[in-house]
Short mmCIF file of C-alpha atoms and ligand atoms in Angstrom, two decimals:
data_model
loop_
_atom_site.label_atom_id
_atom_site.label_comp_id
_atom_site.label_asym_id
_atom_site.label_seq_id
_atom_site.Cartn_x
_atom_site.Cartn_y
_atom_site.Cartn_z
CA MET A 631 -0.05 0.04 -0.21
CA PRO A 632 1.30 3.38 -1.09
CA GLY A 633 2.60 5.54 2.10
CA GLN A 634 2.92 2.45 4.51
CA ILE A 635 6.21 2.35 6.39
CA PRO A 636 8.31 -0.91 5.68
CA GLU A 637 8.00 -3.44 8.61
CA ASN A 638 11.69 -3.11 9.25
CA LEU A 639 11.67 0.61 9.49
CA GLN A 640 8.63 0.48 11.45
CA LYS A 641 10.75 -1.68 14.14
CA LYS A 642 13.57 0.73 14.00
CA VAL A 643 11.31 3.72 14.61
CA ALA A 644 9.73 1.96 17.52
CA GLU A 645 13.26 0.77 19.07
CA ARG A 646 14.27 4.35 18.70
CA LEU A 647 10.88 5.97 20.27
CA ALA A 648 11.48 3.43 23.18
CA PHE A 649 15.10 4.64 23.58
CA TYR A 650 13.96 8.24 23.87
CA GLU A 651 11.35 7.18 26.49
CA ASP A 652 13.88 5.32 28.39
CA LEU A 653 15.85 8.57 28.53
CA GLY A 654 12.51 10.34 29.74
CA ILE A 655 12.01 11.81 26.53
CA ARG A 656 8.20 11.39 26.13
CA PHE A 657 6.85 14.41 23.96
CA PHE A 658 6.80 14.11 20.17
CA TYR A 659 5.02 15.68 17.39
CA ARG A 660 5.00 14.45 13.66
CA ASP A 661 4.12 17.41 11.71
CA ARG A 662 3.53 20.78 12.45
CA TYR A 663 2.10 21.98 9.02
CA PRO A 664 -1.23 20.78 7.45
CA GLU A 665 -0.23 18.25 4.64
CA ALA A 666 -2.57 19.75 2.36
CA LEU A 667 -0.43 23.17 2.38
CA PHE A 668 2.76 21.44 1.85
CA PRO A 669 2.00 18.34 -0.58
CA HIS A 670 5.87 17.94 -1.38
CA LYS A 671 6.36 16.93 2.05
CA GLN A 672 6.72 13.15 3.00
CA PRO A 673 3.40 11.56 3.84
CA ALA A 674 2.37 11.75 7.19
CA GLY A 675 3.72 9.01 9.35
CA SER A 676 6.98 8.90 7.61
CA VAL A 677 10.16 8.95 9.29
CA GLU A 678 11.18 12.12 7.94
CA ASN A 679 8.09 13.88 9.66
CA VAL A 680 8.51 12.39 13.13
CA ALA A 681 10.64 14.91 15.19
CA VAL A 682 11.70 14.59 18.86
CA SER A 683 10.63 18.00 20.73
CA ASN A 684 11.90 19.16 23.79
CA PRO A 685 9.12 19.14 26.21
CA ILE A 686 10.53 22.43 27.63
CA ALA A 687 9.52 24.06 24.26
CA HIS A 688 6.62 21.59 23.55
CA GLU A 689 3.92 24.63 22.78
CA GLU A 690 4.36 25.39 19.12
CA PRO A 691 4.25 28.94 18.20
CA THR A 692 0.92 29.65 16.36
CA LEU A 693 0.70 31.78 13.20
CA PRO A 694 -0.69 35.27 14.11
CA LYS A 695 -4.61 35.29 13.02
CA THR A 696 -4.11 37.53 9.93
CA ALA A 697 -1.05 35.65 8.32
CA LYS A 698 -2.12 33.73 5.37
CA PRO A 699 -0.35 30.55 4.63
CA HIS A 700 2.12 30.77 1.42
CA PHE A 701 2.78 28.31 -1.01
CA GLN A 702 6.38 28.26 -1.44
CA LYS A 703 8.69 25.76 -0.61
CA PRO A 704 9.37 26.39 2.90
CA ALA A 705 13.10 26.40 4.22
CA PRO A 706 13.41 23.24 6.10
CA ALA A 707 13.02 23.64 9.83
CA ALA A 708 16.30 24.39 11.21
CA LEU A 709 17.43 22.82 14.63
CA PRO A 710 18.08 25.78 17.06
CA LYS A 711 21.75 26.43 17.14
CA VAL A 712 23.18 26.36 20.88
CA ALA A 713 26.29 28.18 20.85
CA PRO A 714 28.74 26.74 23.28
CA LEU A 715 28.96 28.65 26.23
CA PRO A 716 32.46 29.23 28.25
CA LEU A 717 33.01 27.80 31.30
CA PRO A 718 32.40 27.97 34.14
CA SER A 719 28.75 27.37 33.54
CA ALA A 720 27.57 23.99 31.85
CA PRO A 721 26.18 24.68 28.16
CA ALA A 722 22.71 24.80 27.49
CA PRO A 723 20.83 21.57 27.91
CA SER A 724 20.75 19.09 24.46
CA LEU A 725 17.97 16.88 23.16
CA PHE A 726 19.12 14.26 25.96
CA ASP A 727 18.63 17.01 28.49
CA ALA A 728 15.05 17.37 27.86
CA SER A 729 14.77 14.43 30.25
CA ASP A 730 15.06 17.33 32.72
CA LYS A 731 11.20 18.20 32.25
CA ILE A 732 9.98 14.61 33.56
CA VAL A 733 7.41 15.31 36.15
CA ASN A 734 7.63 13.30 39.46
CA ASP A 735 10.97 11.62 38.04
CA THR A 736 12.41 9.38 40.70
CA LEU A 737 15.82 7.55 41.35
CA LEU A 738 13.48 4.30 41.29
CA ARG A 739 11.91 5.31 37.83
CA ILE A 740 15.25 6.04 36.34
CA ARG A 741 16.54 2.76 37.51
CA GLU A 742 13.48 0.99 35.94
CA ASP A 743 13.96 2.70 32.67
CA LEU A 744 17.67 1.88 32.45
CA GLY A 745 16.52 -2.00 33.14
CA GLU A 746 18.95 -4.88 32.10
CA CYS A 747 20.68 -2.30 29.89
CA THR A 748 22.02 -3.45 26.44
CA ARG A 749 22.17 0.12 24.87
CA CYS A 750 25.89 0.28 24.36
CA LYS A 751 28.88 -2.51 24.10
CA LEU A 752 29.79 -2.29 27.78
CA HIS A 753 26.79 -4.80 28.54
CA LYS A 754 28.89 -7.44 27.03
CA HIS A 755 31.27 -7.83 29.65
CA ARG A 756 29.61 -6.46 32.77
CA HIS A 757 28.20 -8.74 35.68
CA THR A 758 26.25 -5.95 37.77
CA ILE A 759 24.76 -2.57 36.66
CA VAL A 760 26.31 -0.02 39.01
CA PHE A 761 23.65 2.70 39.18
CA GLY A 762 24.44 4.46 42.40
CA ASP A 763 23.96 4.42 46.08
CA GLY A 764 23.28 6.48 48.89
CA HIS A 765 21.03 9.38 50.29
CA PRO A 766 18.45 10.06 47.60
CA LYS A 767 18.13 13.91 48.53
CA ALA A 768 21.78 14.17 49.16
CA GLU A 769 23.67 17.74 49.27
CA LEU A 770 26.46 16.16 48.33
CA VAL A 771 27.12 13.94 45.16
CA PHE A 772 30.46 12.46 44.02
CA VAL A 773 30.32 11.50 40.32
CA GLY A 774 33.14 8.90 39.05
CA GLU A 775 33.94 7.53 36.10
CA GLY A 776 33.13 3.96 35.53
CA PRO A 777 32.79 0.82 37.89
CA GLY A 778 35.84 -1.54 38.46
CA ALA A 779 36.05 -5.20 39.14
CA ASP A 780 34.75 -4.70 42.58
CA GLU A 781 32.12 -2.53 42.01
CA ASP A 782 31.00 -4.87 38.91
CA ALA A 783 30.99 -7.81 41.33
CA GLN A 784 28.91 -5.95 44.01
CA GLY A 785 26.82 -3.63 42.23
CA LEU A 786 28.06 -0.57 44.42
CA PRO A 787 29.97 2.11 43.17
CA PHE A 788 33.21 2.86 44.84
CA VAL A 789 33.74 -0.15 47.01
CA GLY A 790 37.29 -1.22 45.95
CA ARG A 791 40.69 0.40 46.65
CA ALA A 792 39.69 3.68 45.15
CA GLY A 793 36.34 3.68 47.02
CA LYS A 794 37.94 2.62 50.48
CA LEU A 795 40.04 5.95 49.96
CA LEU A 796 36.83 7.82 48.93
CA THR A 797 35.18 6.71 52.04
CA GLN A 798 37.94 7.93 54.00
CA MET A 799 37.72 11.39 52.27
CA VAL A 800 33.83 11.51 52.87
CA GLU A 801 34.55 10.63 56.54
CA ALA A 802 37.16 13.29 57.02
CA MET A 803 34.62 15.85 55.58
CA GLY A 804 32.54 14.94 58.83
CA LEU A 805 30.15 12.79 56.83
CA GLN A 806 29.35 9.28 56.31
CA ARG A 807 28.55 7.50 53.08
CA LYS A 808 24.82 7.13 53.83
CA ASP A 809 24.71 10.87 53.87
CA VAL A 810 26.13 11.55 50.29
CA TYR A 811 25.31 10.19 46.82
CA ILE A 812 27.97 8.22 44.73
CA CYS A 813 27.23 7.41 41.25
CA ASN A 814 29.46 7.37 37.71
CA VAL A 815 29.23 8.58 34.26
CA VAL A 816 28.87 4.79 33.00
CA LYS A 817 26.91 2.40 34.63
CA CYS A 818 28.96 -0.78 33.45
CA ARG A 819 32.38 -1.81 34.01
CA PRO A 820 34.60 -0.94 30.80
CA PRO A 821 36.94 -3.80 30.21
CA GLU A 822 40.09 -3.96 31.46
CA ASN A 823 39.23 -0.46 33.14
CA ARG A 824 39.78 1.49 30.42
CA THR A 825 38.42 5.16 29.76
CA PRO A 826 34.66 5.03 28.64
CA GLU A 827 34.58 5.79 24.93
CA GLU A 828 32.69 8.66 23.64
CA ASP A 829 29.56 6.57 22.16
CA GLU A 830 29.51 4.65 25.82
CA VAL A 831 29.28 8.00 27.71
CA ALA A 832 26.93 9.58 25.11
CA THR A 833 24.35 6.44 25.66
CA CYS A 834 24.85 6.10 29.39
CA SER A 835 25.20 10.09 30.54
CA PRO A 836 21.38 10.91 30.14
CA PHE A 837 20.72 8.58 33.13
CA LEU A 838 23.52 10.47 35.01
CA VAL A 839 21.90 13.69 34.14
CA ARG A 840 18.39 12.32 35.32
CA GLN A 841 19.77 11.24 38.39
CA LEU A 842 21.19 14.66 39.24
CA GLU A 843 18.14 16.29 38.12
CA VAL A 844 16.20 14.02 41.03
CA ILE A 845 18.66 14.52 43.80
CA SER A 846 19.62 17.98 43.22
CA PRO A 847 22.17 18.49 45.33
CA LYS A 848 23.92 21.44 46.32
CA VAL A 849 27.47 20.38 45.19
CA ILE A 850 28.43 17.83 42.87
CA VAL A 851 32.18 16.57 43.10
CA CYS A 852 33.42 15.14 39.83
CA LEU A 853 36.13 12.84 40.42
CA GLY A 854 38.48 12.96 37.59
CA ALA A 855 38.56 14.24 34.06
CA VAL A 856 35.52 11.76 32.46
CA ALA A 857 33.07 13.01 34.91
CA PHE A 858 34.17 16.87 34.49
CA LYS A 859 34.10 16.60 30.97
CA THR A 860 30.80 14.61 30.62
CA LEU A 861 29.09 17.15 33.09
CA MET A 862 30.36 20.33 31.69
CA LYS A 863 30.29 19.11 28.05
CA THR A 864 33.87 19.93 27.16
CA ASN A 865 36.95 18.58 25.87
CA ARG A 866 39.34 20.59 28.07
CA GLY A 867 41.52 19.15 30.77
CA ILE A 868 40.55 18.93 34.23
CA SER A 869 43.91 20.60 35.50
CA GLN A 870 42.95 24.28 34.80
CA TYR A 871 39.52 23.53 36.44
CA ARG A 872 40.29 21.70 39.30
CA GLY A 873 39.19 23.14 42.78
CA GLN A 874 37.48 25.73 41.06
CA TRP A 875 33.87 26.58 41.58
CA LEU A 876 31.77 25.72 38.40
CA GLU A 877 28.13 25.80 37.79
CA TYR A 878 26.10 22.56 36.72
CA ARG A 879 22.29 23.65 36.58
CA ASN A 880 21.19 24.82 40.07
CA SER A 881 24.20 22.92 41.46
CA LYS A 882 27.57 24.24 42.34
CA LEU A 883 30.43 21.75 40.77
CA LEU A 884 33.82 21.17 41.78
CA ALA A 885 36.12 18.76 39.87
CA THR A 886 39.22 16.99 41.78
CA TYR A 887 41.21 14.33 41.45
CA HIS A 888 40.01 11.10 41.01
CA PRO A 889 40.93 8.73 44.31
CA ALA A 890 42.65 5.98 41.84
CA TYR A 891 44.96 8.85 40.76
CA LEU A 892 45.67 9.51 44.31
CA LEU A 893 46.35 5.96 44.86
CA ARG A 894 49.33 6.20 42.37
CA ASN A 895 50.14 9.78 43.16
CA PRO A 896 49.75 10.22 47.10
CA ASN A 897 51.53 13.73 46.99
CA ALA A 898 48.20 15.14 45.44
CA LYS A 899 46.31 14.31 48.16
CA GLY A 900 46.84 17.64 50.04
CA GLU A 901 45.75 19.54 46.98
CA VAL A 902 42.47 17.34 47.02
CA TRP A 903 41.81 17.81 50.87
CA LYS A 904 41.86 21.75 49.98
CA ASP A 905 39.45 21.08 47.01
CA LEU A 906 37.13 19.12 49.76
CA GLN A 907 37.59 21.75 52.35
CA LYS A 908 35.93 24.38 50.06
CA VAL A 909 32.96 21.84 49.38
CA MET A 910 33.07 21.69 53.24
CA ALA A 911 32.80 25.37 53.77
CA VAL A 912 29.86 25.58 51.38
CA LEU A 913 27.85 22.91 53.07
CA GLY A 914 28.69 24.44 56.55
CA LEU A 915 30.62 21.05 57.45
CA ARG A 916 33.59 20.68 60.30
CA ALA A 917 36.26 18.54 59.44
CA LYS A 918 36.22 15.10 61.50
CA GLY A 919 37.39 15.48 64.97
CA LYS A 920 37.11 19.35 64.86
CA SER A 921 35.01 20.65 67.64
CA ALA A 922 33.12 24.07 67.39
N1 URA B 1001 36.31 4.16 39.69
C1 URA B 1001 35.07 4.72 39.54
O1 URA B 1001 35.40 5.94 38.51
N2 URA B 1001 33.99 4.43 39.77
C2 URA B 1001 33.97 3.47 40.63
O2 URA B 1001 32.57 3.06 41.29
C3 URA B 1001 35.03 2.66 41.14
C4 URA B 1001 36.19 3.15 40.66
#
């Protein structure tokens, strides 16, 4: 039948829509113009007419009442260009960040949407998805890179050697692990603990974005370059921004060295402690063992 979408294409579109839905993007429009006015356009229902809309901008502009539709070929609808903003603020939200407008999103719902994920190649070698752990309304969130072997085995973030050091750091700040939230950019262990690749980060980080949106912490500490680059959407190295206050949406963000780096370079611990003291000052914390 003319105009019918081939079955394999229907399947692909359905999968893609399910993927967007998992990311929390649930608003779609097909065609903003009446077909009769623009007969050159693809038939309704063709994939060319299926566009993903940002729920923030869901309301479509209406033509002024006096405006008459013209019958010239309309210019193709240009996607709004988002000029990259200079640090220290994270750039404006992208398509995937549309997830931030999910009403009543919860960590449980995000975990359910993640499911037994097979969206990227990391699923092939993982044993357990490491979603995140800690206080669901923590004022302080630590974001690491990705699970290692111990985390992959236990399903919990930062429980290996680097994790023990992170726990000591948290406790030195006068907190316990249950007071903070700890998660990673990617939720599955990269083989041989390699750095997660761009496509893996792109696939997984929308879930991190949603976690941060739900928790809405006062402070986010990025542990290492991967977390920093992912959240600040930059390719710049961490070194020039380490220990500086940056903005991530409604949270303050500070990047510091990853605990695994500190295990290899114990001399850098002093720098990290200075960074954490900045966080403590913002959160009104006193170092462990220090009385008023
Ligand atoms: N390193 C990370 O970045 N995350 C973990 O959960 C463990 C080690």
